[in-house]
Short mmCIF file of C-alpha atoms and ligand atoms in Angstrom, two decimals:
data_model
loop_
_atom_site.label_atom_id
_atom_site.label_comp_id
_atom_site.label_asym_id
_atom_site.label_seq_id
_atom_site.Cartn_x
_atom_site.Cartn_y
_atom_site.Cartn_z
CA MET A 260 2.46 -8.01 85.06
CA PRO A 261 5.58 -9.66 83.63
CA GLU A 262 5.43 -13.45 83.80
CA LEU A 263 8.48 -15.67 84.15
CA LEU A 264 8.74 -17.55 80.84
CA TYR A 265 11.94 -19.44 81.52
CA GLU A 266 14.68 -19.64 84.13
CA GLY A 267 18.08 -20.88 83.02
CA LYS A 268 21.39 -21.25 84.83
CA ALA A 269 22.43 -17.62 84.35
CA LYS A 270 19.32 -15.78 83.15
CA LYS A 271 15.60 -15.36 83.59
CA VAL A 272 13.32 -14.49 80.69
CA TRP A 273 10.17 -12.43 81.36
CA THR A 274 7.17 -11.57 79.20
CA THR A 275 6.44 -7.92 78.35
CA SER A 276 3.24 -6.18 77.22
CA ASP A 277 4.40 -6.84 73.63
CA PRO A 278 4.08 -10.54 72.71
CA GLU A 279 6.98 -10.18 70.27
CA GLN A 280 9.44 -8.95 72.90
CA VAL A 281 10.81 -10.38 76.16
CA GLU A 282 13.11 -9.20 78.94
CA MET A 283 16.32 -11.05 79.72
CA GLU A 284 17.47 -10.69 83.34
CA PHE A 285 21.09 -11.62 84.05
CA LYS A 286 21.71 -13.41 87.38
CA ASP A 287 24.86 -13.70 89.49
CA ASP A 288 24.44 -17.50 89.60
CA ALA A 289 27.15 -19.51 87.91
CA THR A 290 27.25 -23.18 87.02
CA ALA A 291 29.81 -25.33 85.27
CA PHE A 292 30.15 -28.87 84.00
CA ASN A 293 26.47 -29.14 83.07
CA GLY A 294 25.28 -27.80 86.42
CA GLN A 295 27.41 -30.05 88.63
CA LYS A 296 29.37 -27.10 90.04
CA ARG A 297 27.38 -24.13 91.36
CA GLY A 298 28.25 -20.76 92.80
CA THR A 299 27.70 -17.03 92.72
CA ILE A 300 29.83 -14.38 91.05
CA LEU A 301 28.99 -11.04 92.65
CA ASP A 302 27.60 -8.55 90.11
CA LYS A 303 28.22 -10.92 87.19
CA GLY A 304 24.67 -10.17 86.05
CA VAL A 305 25.43 -6.45 85.83
CA VAL A 306 28.65 -7.04 83.88
CA ASN A 307 27.03 -9.55 81.52
CA ALA A 308 23.98 -7.40 80.76
CA LYS A 309 26.19 -4.42 79.89
CA LEU A 310 28.69 -6.46 77.85
CA THR A 311 25.94 -8.17 75.86
CA ALA A 312 24.33 -4.79 75.15
CA VAL A 313 27.64 -3.31 73.97
CA LEU A 314 28.77 -6.33 71.92
CA PHE A 315 25.40 -6.83 70.22
CA ALA A 316 25.35 -3.11 69.34
CA VAL A 317 28.84 -3.49 67.82
CA LEU A 318 27.65 -6.50 65.80
CA GLU A 319 24.51 -4.65 64.60
CA ARG A 320 26.74 -1.81 63.39
CA GLU A 321 28.66 -4.37 61.35
CA GLY A 322 25.48 -5.74 59.78
CA ILE A 323 24.87 -8.78 62.03
CA ARG A 324 21.19 -9.03 62.99
CA THR A 325 20.67 -9.66 66.73
CA HIS A 326 17.69 -9.84 69.10
CA LEU A 327 18.81 -6.75 71.09
CA VAL A 328 16.29 -3.90 71.36
CA ARG A 329 17.85 -1.93 74.25
CA GLN A 330 19.17 -2.15 77.79
CA LEU A 331 16.41 -1.51 80.37
CA ASP A 332 18.42 -1.35 83.60
CA ASP A 333 21.54 -2.77 85.28
CA ARG A 334 20.58 -6.39 84.75
CA ARG A 335 17.85 -6.40 82.11
CA LEU A 336 17.82 -6.21 78.32
CA LEU A 337 14.74 -5.85 76.14
CA VAL A 338 15.05 -8.29 73.23
CA ASP A 339 12.94 -9.65 70.41
CA ARG A 340 11.33 -12.98 71.20
CA LEU A 341 12.98 -15.71 69.12
CA GLU A 342 12.17 -19.30 68.39
CA MET A 343 15.56 -20.69 69.44
CA LEU A 344 17.40 -23.42 67.54
CA ALA A 345 18.58 -26.28 69.79
CA LEU A 346 22.17 -25.65 68.68
CA GLU A 347 25.24 -24.05 70.21
CA ILE A 348 27.72 -22.70 67.68
CA VAL A 349 31.28 -22.48 69.00
CA ALA A 350 34.07 -20.63 67.18
CA ARG A 351 37.69 -21.10 68.23
CA ASN A 352 40.94 -19.27 67.51
CA ILE A 353 43.20 -20.81 70.16
CA VAL A 354 43.09 -24.33 71.61
CA ALA A 355 41.44 -24.53 75.05
CA GLY A 356 38.83 -26.44 77.02
CA SER A 357 37.11 -29.33 75.30
CA LEU A 358 39.15 -28.91 72.09
CA ALA A 359 42.34 -29.58 74.08
CA GLN A 360 40.71 -32.59 75.74
CA ARG A 361 39.27 -33.99 72.50
CA THR A 362 42.38 -33.59 70.35
CA GLY A 363 45.33 -33.65 72.74
CA LEU A 364 46.52 -30.34 71.30
CA ALA A 365 48.18 -28.16 73.95
CA GLU A 366 46.04 -25.41 75.46
CA GLY A 367 47.24 -22.10 74.06
CA THR A 368 48.15 -23.44 70.59
CA VAL A 369 47.08 -20.80 68.05
CA LEU A 370 44.99 -22.41 65.30
CA LYS A 371 46.17 -21.75 61.71
CA ALA A 372 42.59 -20.75 60.88
CA PRO A 373 39.53 -20.41 63.12
CA ILE A 374 37.29 -23.47 63.46
CA VAL A 375 33.54 -23.68 64.05
CA GLU A 376 31.85 -26.52 65.96
CA ILE A 377 28.18 -27.40 66.42
CA TYR A 378 26.80 -28.73 69.70
CA TYR A 379 23.33 -30.09 70.50
CA LYS A 380 21.72 -27.88 73.18
CA ASN A 381 20.38 -30.71 75.31
CA ASP A 382 21.11 -30.77 79.05
CA ALA A 383 20.05 -34.41 79.46
CA LEU A 384 22.70 -35.45 76.91
CA GLY A 385 25.30 -32.97 78.22
CA ASP A 386 25.34 -30.81 75.04
CA PRO A 387 27.22 -33.25 72.76
CA LEU A 388 29.32 -32.26 69.74
CA LEU A 389 27.46 -32.93 66.46
CA ASN A 390 28.64 -33.34 62.90
CA ASP A 391 26.61 -32.11 59.91
CA GLU A 392 24.96 -35.50 59.44
CA HIS A 393 23.82 -35.61 63.06
CA VAL A 394 22.29 -32.16 62.60
CA ALA A 395 20.41 -33.48 59.54
CA VAL A 396 19.23 -36.69 61.26
CA LEU A 397 17.95 -34.69 64.24
CA GLU A 398 16.39 -32.12 61.87
CA LEU A 399 17.93 -29.29 63.89
CA ALA A 400 18.79 -27.22 60.77
CA SER A 401 18.72 -27.72 57.01
CA PRO A 402 22.12 -27.95 55.25
CA GLU A 403 21.61 -24.40 53.94
CA ARG A 404 20.79 -23.03 57.39
CA LEU A 405 23.74 -24.90 58.91
CA ALA A 406 26.08 -23.36 56.33
CA ASP A 407 24.57 -19.94 57.09
CA LEU A 408 25.10 -20.44 60.85
CA LYS A 409 28.74 -21.37 60.35
CA GLU A 410 29.36 -18.41 58.04
CA ARG A 411 27.75 -16.01 60.55
CA ALA A 412 29.85 -17.46 63.38
CA ARG A 413 32.98 -16.82 61.27
CA ALA A 414 31.90 -13.25 60.51
CA ILE A 415 31.12 -12.59 64.19
CA ASN A 416 34.50 -14.06 65.10
CA ARG A 417 36.27 -11.63 62.76
CA ILE A 418 34.39 -8.63 64.19
CA LEU A 419 34.78 -9.62 67.84
CA SER A 420 38.42 -10.71 67.56
CA ALA A 421 39.24 -7.22 66.26
CA PHE A 422 37.09 -5.61 68.96
CA TRP A 423 38.73 -7.51 71.82
CA ALA A 424 42.20 -6.95 70.36
CA GLU A 425 41.66 -3.22 70.85
CA MET A 426 41.06 -3.97 74.55
CA GLY A 427 44.29 -5.97 74.83
CA ILE A 428 42.30 -9.21 74.95
CA LEU A 429 42.63 -12.42 72.91
CA LEU A 430 39.31 -13.96 71.89
CA VAL A 431 40.21 -17.63 72.42
CA ASP A 432 36.77 -19.13 71.75
CA PHE A 433 33.08 -18.40 72.27
CA LYS A 434 29.59 -19.84 72.00
CA LEU A 435 26.63 -18.41 70.07
CA GLU A 436 22.93 -19.27 69.96
CA PHE A 437 20.62 -18.30 67.12
CA GLY A 438 16.86 -18.21 66.71
CA LEU A 439 14.13 -17.23 64.30
CA ARG A 440 12.31 -13.89 64.31
CA ARG A 441 9.35 -14.17 61.92
CA GLY A 442 11.31 -16.75 59.95
CA GLU A 443 14.51 -14.66 59.85
CA LEU A 444 17.70 -16.07 61.42
CA VAL A 445 18.92 -13.75 64.20
CA LEU A 446 21.66 -13.94 66.85
CA GLY A 447 20.16 -14.41 70.33
CA ASP A 448 21.22 -15.20 73.92
CA GLU A 449 24.34 -13.41 75.23
CA ILE A 450 28.03 -12.80 74.61
CA THR A 451 29.82 -12.49 77.95
CA PRO A 452 32.79 -13.88 79.92
CA ASP A 453 30.42 -16.79 80.73
CA THR A 454 30.27 -17.73 77.05
CA CYS A 455 33.70 -16.65 75.78
CA ARG A 456 37.29 -17.38 76.71
CA LEU A 457 39.08 -14.05 77.02
CA TRP A 458 42.82 -13.96 77.75
CA ASP A 459 44.93 -10.93 78.47
CA ALA A 460 46.99 -10.50 75.29
CA LYS A 461 50.25 -9.82 77.17
CA THR A 462 50.09 -12.16 80.16
CA ARG A 463 47.51 -14.67 78.90
CA ALA A 464 45.75 -14.28 82.28
CA ARG A 465 42.24 -15.77 82.11
CA LEU A 466 39.59 -13.03 82.22
CA ASP A 467 36.52 -15.27 81.96
CA LYS A 468 34.45 -18.01 83.56
CA ASP A 469 37.38 -20.45 83.52
CA ARG A 470 38.45 -18.66 86.74
CA PHE A 471 35.27 -20.08 88.31
CA ARG A 472 35.30 -23.44 86.47
CA ARG A 473 38.92 -24.13 87.50
CA ASP A 474 38.98 -22.38 90.90
CA LEU A 475 41.63 -19.88 89.78
CA GLY A 476 40.45 -17.16 92.22
CA GLN A 477 39.81 -13.46 91.50
CA VAL A 478 36.66 -14.34 89.59
CA GLU A 479 34.76 -11.08 90.27
CA GLU A 480 37.90 -9.07 89.53
CA ALA A 481 38.22 -10.67 86.09
CA TYR A 482 34.62 -9.81 85.12
CA GLN A 483 35.08 -6.23 86.36
CA GLU A 484 38.38 -5.92 84.49
CA VAL A 485 36.75 -6.94 81.21
CA LEU A 486 33.92 -4.43 81.74
CA ARG A 487 36.40 -1.71 82.71
CA ARG A 488 38.43 -2.20 79.52
CA VAL A 489 35.32 -2.16 77.33
CA MET A 490 33.74 0.89 78.98
CA GLY A 491 37.05 2.76 78.99
CA HIS A 492 37.45 2.36 75.27
CA ALA A 493 37.30 5.61 73.32
CA ALA A 494 35.51 4.21 70.25
CA LEU A 495 32.32 3.38 72.18
P1 TMP B 159 34.44 -25.78 75.62
O1 TMP B 159 35.91 -25.66 75.36
O2 TMP B 159 34.09 -26.21 77.00
O3 TMP B 159 33.75 -26.62 74.57
O4 TMP B 159 33.82 -24.30 75.47
C1 TMP B 159 33.95 -23.56 74.29
C2 TMP B 159 33.39 -22.17 74.50
O5 TMP B 159 31.97 -22.23 74.69
C3 TMP B 159 33.93 -21.44 75.71
O6 TMP B 159 34.17 -20.08 75.35
C4 TMP B 159 32.84 -21.50 76.74
C5 TMP B 159 31.59 -21.62 75.92
N1 TMP B 159 30.60 -22.49 76.54
C6 TMP B 159 29.35 -21.98 76.87
O7 TMP B 159 29.06 -20.81 76.67
N2 TMP B 159 28.44 -22.83 77.45
C7 TMP B 159 28.70 -24.13 77.70
O8 TMP B 159 27.84 -24.85 78.22
C8 TMP B 159 30.00 -24.65 77.34
C9 TMP B 159 30.37 -26.08 77.61
C10 TMP B 159 30.91 -23.78 76.77
#
């Protein structure tokens, strides 16, 4: 019988008969602002499971190692069990969210070159931004591993920016989590409208979790629209 290993804000992780693999189940629950705001986005779990399966398959094709094994059903993916790093790697192409708040740059300003930021995955501290020296002091990654993480985030950003552009979507920013599979660094977690900012390229309409965070309405519709564009794309 599968055992619940972990329940997060948006996913449950279950054991399987293979100790090296787990199942990720995507929930409709949504939280924002470190859990202070809570709600439900109908069928978000179905959209996010499918999008993660598609995007991780795209990345694998481009030579990025991920934890994805295969999609099991509407809401569940079979993935390799990873020893997760306590880091969130954010890549940004356009100013939004906390970058706008931290720097005073106007939301929507296109960055001259993408930037990568490192956050400490620690709910009690509210996932603070770290610099390289903080990462070293906390022993969260060696300098070599940190450089590797940043380079992978940049490579993933190049691949996914091109992918979303074909869907008429701007990849504004996104968050990645990595882990170790028998000592090898591998991309884990998810890539979804929960963890990316996706703007319509023509209208700049928000097609992501900011609709929930900022009470913009039409939250479900935005998730379905993103899935519709991806599934309707001929190259898949
Ligand atoms: P931020 O502008 O709030 O720092 O968010 C940057 C990106 O990271 C954005 O695409 C949303 C994503 N993100 C998460 O996936 N989880 C989080 O807890 C936060 C704060 C952001």
